[in-house]
Amino acid sequence: DTGVSQDPRHKITKRGQNVTFRCDPISEHNRLYWYRQTLGQGPEFLTYFQNEAQLEKSRLLSDRFSAERPKGSFSTLEIQRTEQGDSAMYLCASSRGGDSGNQPQHFGDGTRLSIL
Amino acid sequence: AQKVTQAQTEISVVEKEDVTLDCVYETRDTTYYLFWYKQPPSGELVFLIRRNSFDEQNEISGRYSWNFQKSTSSFNFTITASQVVDSAVYFCALSEAGNAGNMLTFGGGTRLMVKP
């Protein structure tokens, strides 16, 4: 398996700008997750997809955040009108779905966002 | 709601010492899954182990072992004969079977420093 791939690794932008991150999951995984991790904390769930359907969103995901997975493969996470508080590591994970028990999520290297 | 607590924020040991990382969880589900992940300085979360709530057998994998005790809601992780390469942040995580998306709730992490 190639692992979960995220792009870019680092993004520095000015407050108020829009940013978009991309995640390519492991190819046979139909579930894709986005998490956010701030310094010194554990990751926090943002949203997840089963194939192309976005099935759950955390209350952490404000109106400025939008995620898509148009063909059930790669996903994008866009943040509009960025704020200082958006500075964090954004992690993408993928897993197999199904009834065979809870499948482990495999994570990418993350995109570190810094807001100036 | 589910919660994971890792009371030890930082542990420092000398190489070859044994070290135990504590994890305590809270959940209302009777079926749930527990995980440990390792996050080295490079940032990628590496899956180490998954445990089902109905399987309380302890597990050993090389220098790693896990002690799952439902009676105390704990899932502790022991590294035997620690090595410098074990230096990382370790996260314990929980997902509930009642949650269709199986999203993970993470603890705050324990930073392990192994000194030569």
PDB file of C-alpha atoms in Angstrom:
ATOM      1  CA  ASP A   1       0.000   0.000   0.000  1.00  0.00           C
ATOM      2  CA  THR A   2       1.062   3.525  -0.604  1.00  0.00           C
ATOM      3  CA  GLY A   3       0.123   5.527   2.433  1.00  0.00           C
ATOM      4  CA  VAL A   4      -2.170   8.500   2.898  1.00  0.00           C
ATOM      5  CA  SER A   5      -0.754  11.515   1.090  1.00  0.00           C
ATOM      6  CA  GLN A   6      -1.414  15.140   2.009  1.00  0.00           C
ATOM      7  CA  ASP A   7      -0.497  18.287   0.156  1.00  0.00           C
ATOM      8  CA  PRO A   8       0.945  20.747   0.948  1.00  0.00           C
ATOM      9  CA  ARG A   9       3.024  19.824   4.007  1.00  0.00           C
ATOM     10  CA  HIS A  10       3.176  23.424   5.129  1.00  0.00           C
ATOM     11  CA  LYS A  11       1.041  26.459   4.338  1.00  0.00           C
ATOM     12  CA  ILE A  12       1.714  29.989   5.534  1.00  0.00           C
ATOM     13  CA  THR A  13      -0.888  32.585   4.737  1.00  0.00           C
ATOM     14  CA  LYS A  14      -2.183  35.929   5.884  1.00  0.00           C
ATOM     15  CA  ARG A  15      -5.294  36.231   7.965  1.00  0.00           C
ATOM     16  CA  GLY A  16      -8.377  36.544   5.812  1.00  0.00           C
ATOM     17  CA  GLN A  17      -7.067  34.459   2.913  1.00  0.00           C
ATOM     18  CA  ASN A  18      -8.617  31.214   1.716  1.00  0.00           C
ATOM     19  CA  VAL A  19      -6.644  27.974   1.797  1.00  0.00           C
ATOM     20  CA  THR A  20      -7.281  24.521   0.389  1.00  0.00           C
ATOM     21  CA  PHE A  21      -5.658  21.245   1.387  1.00  0.00           C
ATOM     22  CA  ARG A  22      -5.714  17.957  -0.452  1.00  0.00           C
ATOM     23  CA  CYS A  23      -5.724  14.393   0.832  1.00  0.00           C
ATOM     24  CA  ASP A  24      -5.221  11.208  -1.192  1.00  0.00           C
ATOM     25  CA  PRO A  25      -6.269   8.179   0.859  1.00  0.00           C
ATOM     26  CA  ILE A  26      -5.063   4.614   0.578  1.00  0.00           C
ATOM     27  CA  SER A  27      -6.656   3.451  -2.660  1.00  0.00           C
ATOM     28  CA  GLU A  28      -8.942   0.685  -1.389  1.00  0.00           C
ATOM     29  CA  HIS A  29     -10.163   2.666   1.626  1.00  0.00           C
ATOM     30  CA  ASN A  30     -13.702   3.989   1.301  1.00  0.00           C
ATOM     31  CA  ARG A  31     -13.668   6.051   4.501  1.00  0.00           C
ATOM     32  CA  LEU A  32     -11.819   9.331   4.765  1.00  0.00           C
ATOM     33  CA  TYR A  33     -11.478  11.511   7.875  1.00  0.00           C
ATOM     34  CA  TRP A  34     -10.209  14.992   8.632  1.00  0.00           C
ATOM     35  CA  TYR A  35      -8.829  15.893  12.054  1.00  0.00           C
ATOM     36  CA  ARG A  36      -7.243  19.030  13.467  1.00  0.00           C
ATOM     37  CA  GLN A  37      -4.371  18.994  15.920  1.00  0.00           C
ATOM     38  CA  THR A  38      -3.160  22.041  17.820  1.00  0.00           C
ATOM     39  CA  LEU A  39       0.189  22.191  19.568  1.00  0.00           C
ATOM     40  CA  GLY A  40       0.428  19.891  22.559  1.00  0.00           C
ATOM     41  CA  GLN A  41      -3.024  18.393  22.032  1.00  0.00           C
ATOM     42  CA  GLY A  42      -4.457  15.226  20.578  1.00  0.00           C
ATOM     43  CA  PRO A  43      -6.174  15.320  17.189  1.00  0.00           C
ATOM     44  CA  GLU A  44      -9.829  16.380  17.133  1.00  0.00           C
ATOM     45  CA  PHE A  45     -12.341  15.020  14.648  1.00  0.00           C
ATOM     46  CA  LEU A  46     -13.654  17.433  12.025  1.00  0.00           C
ATOM     47  CA  THR A  47     -15.554  15.419   9.422  1.00  0.00           C
ATOM     48  CA  TYR A  48     -15.695  12.110   7.595  1.00  0.00           C
ATOM     49  CA  PHE A  49     -16.743  10.646   4.258  1.00  0.00           C
ATOM     50  CA  GLN A  50     -18.006   7.252   3.276  1.00  0.00           C
ATOM     51  CA  ASN A  51     -17.145   7.150  -0.421  1.00  0.00           C
ATOM     52  CA  GLU A  52     -18.298  10.532  -1.746  1.00  0.00           C
ATOM     53  CA  ALA A  53     -20.904  11.172   0.962  1.00  0.00           C
ATOM     54  CA  GLN A  54     -20.023  13.462   3.839  1.00  0.00           C
ATOM     55  CA  LEU A  55     -21.797  11.724   6.699  1.00  0.00           C
ATOM     56  CA  GLU A  56     -20.802  13.628   9.796  1.00  0.00           C
ATOM     57  CA  LYS A  57     -19.400  16.994  10.733  1.00  0.00           C
ATOM     58  CA  SER A  58     -18.106  18.096  14.110  1.00  0.00           C
ATOM     59  CA  ARG A  59     -19.323  21.281  15.730  1.00  0.00           C
ATOM     60  CA  LEU A  60     -15.685  22.364  15.376  1.00  0.00           C
ATOM     61  CA  LEU A  61     -16.313  22.685  11.648  1.00  0.00           C
ATOM     62  CA  SER A  62     -17.546  26.257  11.355  1.00  0.00           C
ATOM     63  CA  ASP A  63     -19.265  27.701   8.290  1.00  0.00           C
ATOM     64  CA  ARG A  64     -15.879  28.813   7.004  1.00  0.00           C
ATOM     65  CA  PHE A  65     -14.794  25.213   6.580  1.00  0.00           C
ATOM     66  CA  SER A  66     -15.927  23.002   3.741  1.00  0.00           C
ATOM     67  CA  ALA A  67     -14.808  19.560   2.697  1.00  0.00           C
ATOM     68  CA  GLU A  68     -15.470  17.581  -0.440  1.00  0.00           C
ATOM     69  CA  ARG A  69     -14.727  14.161  -1.824  1.00  0.00           C
ATOM     70  CA  PRO A  70     -16.231  14.437  -5.289  1.00  0.00           C
ATOM     71  CA  LYS A  71     -15.463  11.024  -6.740  1.00  0.00           C
ATOM     72  CA  GLY A  72     -14.966   9.086  -3.561  1.00  0.00           C
ATOM     73  CA  SER A  73     -11.201   9.179  -3.960  1.00  0.00           C
ATOM     74  CA  PHE A  74      -9.218  12.269  -2.951  1.00  0.00           C
ATOM     75  CA  SER A  75     -10.652  14.919  -0.649  1.00  0.00           C
ATOM     76  CA  THR A  76     -10.164  18.662  -0.233  1.00  0.00           C
ATOM     77  CA  LEU A  77     -10.589  20.779   2.870  1.00  0.00           C
ATOM     78  CA  GLU A  78     -11.072  24.507   2.303  1.00  0.00           C
ATOM     79  CA  ILE A  79     -10.929  27.199   4.944  1.00  0.00           C
ATOM     80  CA  GLN A  80     -12.307  30.567   3.943  1.00  0.00           C
ATOM     81  CA  ARG A  81     -11.370  33.891   5.552  1.00  0.00           C
ATOM     82  CA  THR A  82      -8.728  32.280   7.738  1.00  0.00           C
ATOM     83  CA  GLU A  83      -8.333  33.403  11.340  1.00  0.00           C
ATOM     84  CA  GLN A  84      -5.430  33.146  13.790  1.00  0.00           C
ATOM     85  CA  GLY A  85      -7.219  30.322  15.590  1.00  0.00           C
ATOM     86  CA  ASP A  86      -7.119  28.190  12.453  1.00  0.00           C
ATOM     87  CA  SER A  87      -3.378  27.683  12.872  1.00  0.00           C
ATOM     88  CA  ALA A  88      -2.979  23.953  13.430  1.00  0.00           C
ATOM     89  CA  MET A  89      -1.952  20.688  11.861  1.00  0.00           C
ATOM     90  CA  TYR A  90      -4.697  19.273   9.642  1.00  0.00           C
ATOM     91  CA  LEU A  91      -4.564  15.505   9.483  1.00  0.00           C
ATOM     92  CA  CYS A  92      -6.248  13.222   7.015  1.00  0.00           C
ATOM     93  CA  ALA A  93      -6.872   9.534   7.678  1.00  0.00           C
ATOM     94  CA  SER A  94      -8.466   6.706   5.765  1.00  0.00           C
ATOM     95  CA  SER A  95      -9.799   3.282   6.605  1.00  0.00           C
ATOM     96  CA  ARG A  96     -11.809   0.426   5.253  1.00  0.00           C
ATOM     97  CA  GLY A  97     -15.466   0.522   6.199  1.00  0.00           C
ATOM     98  CA  GLY A  98     -17.827  -2.371   6.598  1.00  0.00           C
ATOM     99  CA  ASP A  99     -19.109  -4.783   9.171  1.00  0.00           C
ATOM    100  CA  SER A 100     -15.925  -6.617   9.942  1.00  0.00           C
ATOM    101  CA  GLY A 101     -15.262  -4.620  13.050  1.00  0.00           C
ATOM    102  CA  ASN A 102     -13.647  -1.349  13.628  1.00  0.00           C
ATOM    103  CA  GLN A 103     -10.875  -0.775  11.160  1.00  0.00           C
ATOM    104  CA  PRO A 104      -7.799   1.217  12.126  1.00  0.00           C
ATOM    105  CA  GLN A 105      -7.404   4.624  10.568  1.00  0.00           C
ATOM    106  CA  HIS A 106      -4.165   5.307   8.767  1.00  0.00           C
ATOM    107  CA  PHE A 107      -2.937   8.875   8.860  1.00  0.00           C
ATOM    108  CA  GLY A 108      -1.033  11.103   6.485  1.00  0.00           C
ATOM    109  CA  ASP A 109       1.823  13.411   7.461  1.00  0.00           C
ATOM    110  CA  GLY A 110      -0.560  16.324   7.846  1.00  0.00           C
ATOM    111  CA  THR A 111      -0.647  19.902   6.557  1.00  0.00           C
ATOM    112  CA  ARG A 112       0.658  22.461   8.988  1.00  0.00           C
ATOM    113  CA  LEU A 113      -1.182  25.770   8.597  1.00  0.00           C
ATOM    114  CA  SER A 114       0.280  28.975   9.975  1.00  0.00           C
ATOM    115  CA  ILE A 115      -1.753  32.177   9.889  1.00  0.00           C
ATOM    116  CA  LEU A 116       0.244  35.402   9.987  1.00  0.00           C
TER     117      LEU A 116
ATOM    118  CA  ALA B   1     -19.939  11.283  25.571  1.00  0.00           C
ATOM    119  CA  GLN B   2     -16.652   9.515  25.196  1.00  0.00           C
ATOM    120  CA  LYS B   3     -13.448  10.772  26.747  1.00  0.00           C
ATOM    121  CA  VAL B   4      -9.836   9.632  26.891  1.00  0.00           C
ATOM    122  CA  THR B   5      -7.419  10.801  29.562  1.00  0.00           C
ATOM    123  CA  GLN B   6      -3.657  10.447  29.464  1.00  0.00           C
ATOM    124  CA  ALA B   7      -2.579  11.898  32.763  1.00  0.00           C
ATOM    125  CA  GLN B   8       1.151  11.767  32.020  1.00  0.00           C
ATOM    126  CA  THR B   9       1.989  14.670  29.732  1.00  0.00           C
ATOM    127  CA  GLU B  10       5.707  13.928  29.627  1.00  0.00           C
ATOM    128  CA  ILE B  11       7.920  11.036  30.697  1.00  0.00           C
ATOM    129  CA  SER B  12      11.691  10.915  30.551  1.00  0.00           C
ATOM    130  CA  VAL B  13      13.616   7.660  30.897  1.00  0.00           C
ATOM    131  CA  VAL B  14      17.105   6.411  30.232  1.00  0.00           C
ATOM    132  CA  GLU B  15      17.621   3.866  27.489  1.00  0.00           C
ATOM    133  CA  LYS B  16      16.878   0.266  28.459  1.00  0.00           C
ATOM    134  CA  GLU B  17      14.449   1.262  31.186  1.00  0.00           C
ATOM    135  CA  ASP B  18      10.902  -0.054  31.040  1.00  0.00           C
ATOM    136  CA  VAL B  19       8.160   2.562  30.813  1.00  0.00           C
ATOM    137  CA  THR B  20       4.364   2.397  31.083  1.00  0.00           C
ATOM    138  CA  LEU B  21       2.047   4.927  29.493  1.00  0.00           C
ATOM    139  CA  ASP B  22      -1.357   5.223  31.133  1.00  0.00           C
ATOM    140  CA  CYS B  23      -4.698   5.602  29.400  1.00  0.00           C
ATOM    141  CA  VAL B  24      -8.110   5.872  31.039  1.00  0.00           C
ATOM    142  CA  TYR B  25     -11.291   6.117  29.004  1.00  0.00           C
ATOM    143  CA  GLU B  26     -14.973   6.869  29.468  1.00  0.00           C
ATOM    144  CA  THR B  27     -17.786   5.592  27.298  1.00  0.00           C
ATOM    145  CA  ARG B  28     -21.437   4.606  27.606  1.00  0.00           C
ATOM    146  CA  ASP B  29     -21.246   2.056  24.803  1.00  0.00           C
ATOM    147  CA  THR B  30     -20.821  -1.579  25.706  1.00  0.00           C
ATOM    148  CA  THR B  31     -18.958  -2.176  22.445  1.00  0.00           C
ATOM    149  CA  TYR B  32     -16.023   0.063  21.687  1.00  0.00           C
ATOM    150  CA  TYR B  33     -12.507   0.010  20.322  1.00  0.00           C
ATOM    151  CA  LEU B  34      -9.274   1.275  21.793  1.00  0.00           C
ATOM    152  CA  PHE B  35      -6.165   2.280  19.890  1.00  0.00           C
ATOM    153  CA  TRP B  36      -2.635   3.434  20.447  1.00  0.00           C
ATOM    154  CA  TYR B  37      -0.823   5.646  17.958  1.00  0.00           C
ATOM    155  CA  LYS B  38       2.753   6.902  17.897  1.00  0.00           C
ATOM    156  CA  GLN B  39       3.608  10.365  16.587  1.00  0.00           C
ATOM    157  CA  PRO B  40       7.350  10.825  15.990  1.00  0.00           C
ATOM    158  CA  PRO B  41       8.812  14.291  15.390  1.00  0.00           C
ATOM    159  CA  SER B  42       8.059  13.943  11.679  1.00  0.00           C
ATOM    160  CA  GLY B  43       4.366  14.291  12.565  1.00  0.00           C
ATOM    161  CA  GLU B  44       2.729  11.229  11.027  1.00  0.00           C
ATOM    162  CA  LEU B  45       0.498   9.241  13.358  1.00  0.00           C
ATOM    163  CA  VAL B  46       1.522   5.598  13.231  1.00  0.00           C
ATOM    164  CA  PHE B  47      -1.033   2.959  14.194  1.00  0.00           C
ATOM    165  CA  LEU B  48       0.266   0.550  16.840  1.00  0.00           C
ATOM    166  CA  ILE B  49      -2.643  -1.538  18.100  1.00  0.00           C
ATOM    167  CA  ARG B  50      -6.425  -1.901  18.199  1.00  0.00           C
ATOM    168  CA  ARG B  51      -8.360  -3.632  20.952  1.00  0.00           C
ATOM    169  CA  ASN B  52     -12.050  -4.595  21.049  1.00  0.00           C
ATOM    170  CA  SER B  53     -14.000  -4.087  24.260  1.00  0.00           C
ATOM    171  CA  PHE B  54     -15.007  -7.741  24.381  1.00  0.00           C
ATOM    172  CA  ASP B  55     -11.431  -9.001  24.199  1.00  0.00           C
ATOM    173  CA  GLU B  56      -9.550  -8.387  27.412  1.00  0.00           C
ATOM    174  CA  GLN B  57      -6.551 -10.503  26.581  1.00  0.00           C
ATOM    175  CA  ASN B  58      -3.304  -8.656  27.003  1.00  0.00           C
ATOM    176  CA  GLU B  59      -1.093  -8.451  23.962  1.00  0.00           C
ATOM    177  CA  ILE B  60       2.623  -8.464  23.427  1.00  0.00           C
ATOM    178  CA  SER B  61       4.424  -7.456  20.271  1.00  0.00           C
ATOM    179  CA  GLY B  62       8.176  -7.473  20.603  1.00  0.00           C
ATOM    180  CA  ARG B  63       9.107  -4.868  23.199  1.00  0.00           C
ATOM    181  CA  TYR B  64       5.555  -3.516  23.304  1.00  0.00           C
ATOM    182  CA  SER B  65       2.761  -4.832  25.502  1.00  0.00           C
ATOM    183  CA  TRP B  66      -0.732  -3.643  26.276  1.00  0.00           C
ATOM    184  CA  ASN B  67      -2.813  -4.219  29.415  1.00  0.00           C
ATOM    185  CA  PHE B  68      -6.562  -3.767  28.901  1.00  0.00           C
ATOM    186  CA  GLN B  69      -8.710  -3.757  32.055  1.00  0.00           C
ATOM    187  CA  LYS B  70     -12.403  -3.020  31.652  1.00  0.00           C
ATOM    188  CA  SER B  71     -12.927  -2.956  35.411  1.00  0.00           C
ATOM    189  CA  THR B  72     -10.788   0.156  35.686  1.00  0.00           C
ATOM    190  CA  SER B  73     -11.466   1.484  32.139  1.00  0.00           C
ATOM    191  CA  SER B  74      -7.770   1.471  31.409  1.00  0.00           C
ATOM    192  CA  PHE B  75      -5.665   0.498  28.424  1.00  0.00           C
ATOM    193  CA  ASN B  76      -2.032   0.919  29.398  1.00  0.00           C
ATOM    194  CA  PHE B  77       0.970   0.566  27.135  1.00  0.00           C
ATOM    195  CA  THR B  78       4.364  -0.703  28.276  1.00  0.00           C
ATOM    196  CA  ILE B  79       7.632  -0.445  26.392  1.00  0.00           C
ATOM    197  CA  THR B  80      10.260  -2.843  27.657  1.00  0.00           C
ATOM    198  CA  ALA B  81      13.939  -1.984  27.339  1.00  0.00           C
ATOM    199  CA  SER B  82      13.226   1.415  25.821  1.00  0.00           C
ATOM    200  CA  GLN B  83      15.346   2.751  22.964  1.00  0.00           C
ATOM    201  CA  VAL B  84      16.082   6.258  21.759  1.00  0.00           C
ATOM    202  CA  VAL B  85      13.957   5.563  18.654  1.00  0.00           C
ATOM    203  CA  ASP B  86      10.945   5.151  20.950  1.00  0.00           C
ATOM    204  CA  SER B  87      11.044   8.898  21.649  1.00  0.00           C
ATOM    205  CA  ALA B  88       7.732  10.261  20.384  1.00  0.00           C
ATOM    206  CA  VAL B  89       4.305  11.404  21.485  1.00  0.00           C
ATOM    207  CA  TYR B  90       1.971   8.486  22.119  1.00  0.00           C
ATOM    208  CA  PHE B  91      -1.789   8.827  21.818  1.00  0.00           C
ATOM    209  CA  CYS B  92      -4.509   6.595  23.160  1.00  0.00           C
ATOM    210  CA  ALA B  93      -7.822   6.778  21.279  1.00  0.00           C
ATOM    211  CA  LEU B  94     -11.362   5.419  21.521  1.00  0.00           C
ATOM    212  CA  SER B  95     -14.160   4.835  19.053  1.00  0.00           C
ATOM    213  CA  GLU B  96     -17.645   3.646  19.878  1.00  0.00           C
ATOM    214  CA  ALA B  97     -19.480   0.989  17.923  1.00  0.00           C
ATOM    215  CA  GLY B  98     -22.651   3.025  18.280  1.00  0.00           C
ATOM    216  CA  ASN B  99     -21.056   5.734  16.231  1.00  0.00           C
ATOM    217  CA  ALA B 100     -21.409   4.678  12.611  1.00  0.00           C
ATOM    218  CA  GLY B 101     -18.466   6.697  11.474  1.00  0.00           C
ATOM    219  CA  ASN B 102     -16.068   5.221  14.024  1.00  0.00           C
ATOM    220  CA  MET B 103     -14.381   8.544  14.448  1.00  0.00           C
ATOM    221  CA  LEU B 104     -11.629   8.576  17.034  1.00  0.00           C
ATOM    222  CA  THR B 105     -11.550  10.471  20.300  1.00  0.00           C
ATOM    223  CA  PHE B 106      -7.948  11.012  21.316  1.00  0.00           C
ATOM    224  CA  GLY B 107      -6.317  11.639  24.642  1.00  0.00           C
ATOM    225  CA  GLY B 108      -3.964  14.549  25.064  1.00  0.00           C
ATOM    226  CA  GLY B 109      -0.916  12.403  24.434  1.00  0.00           C
ATOM    227  CA  THR B 110       2.165  11.472  26.430  1.00  0.00           C
ATOM    228  CA  ARG B 111       5.535  12.724  25.259  1.00  0.00           C
ATOM    229  CA  LEU B 112       8.159  10.056  25.856  1.00  0.00           C
ATOM    230  CA  MET B 113      11.810  11.038  25.846  1.00  0.00           C
ATOM    231  CA  VAL B 114      14.334   8.230  25.915  1.00  0.00           C
ATOM    232  CA  LYS B 115      17.839   9.428  26.684  1.00  0.00           C
ATOM    233  CA  PRO B 116      20.938   7.476  25.699  1.00  0.00           C
TER     234      PRO B 116
END
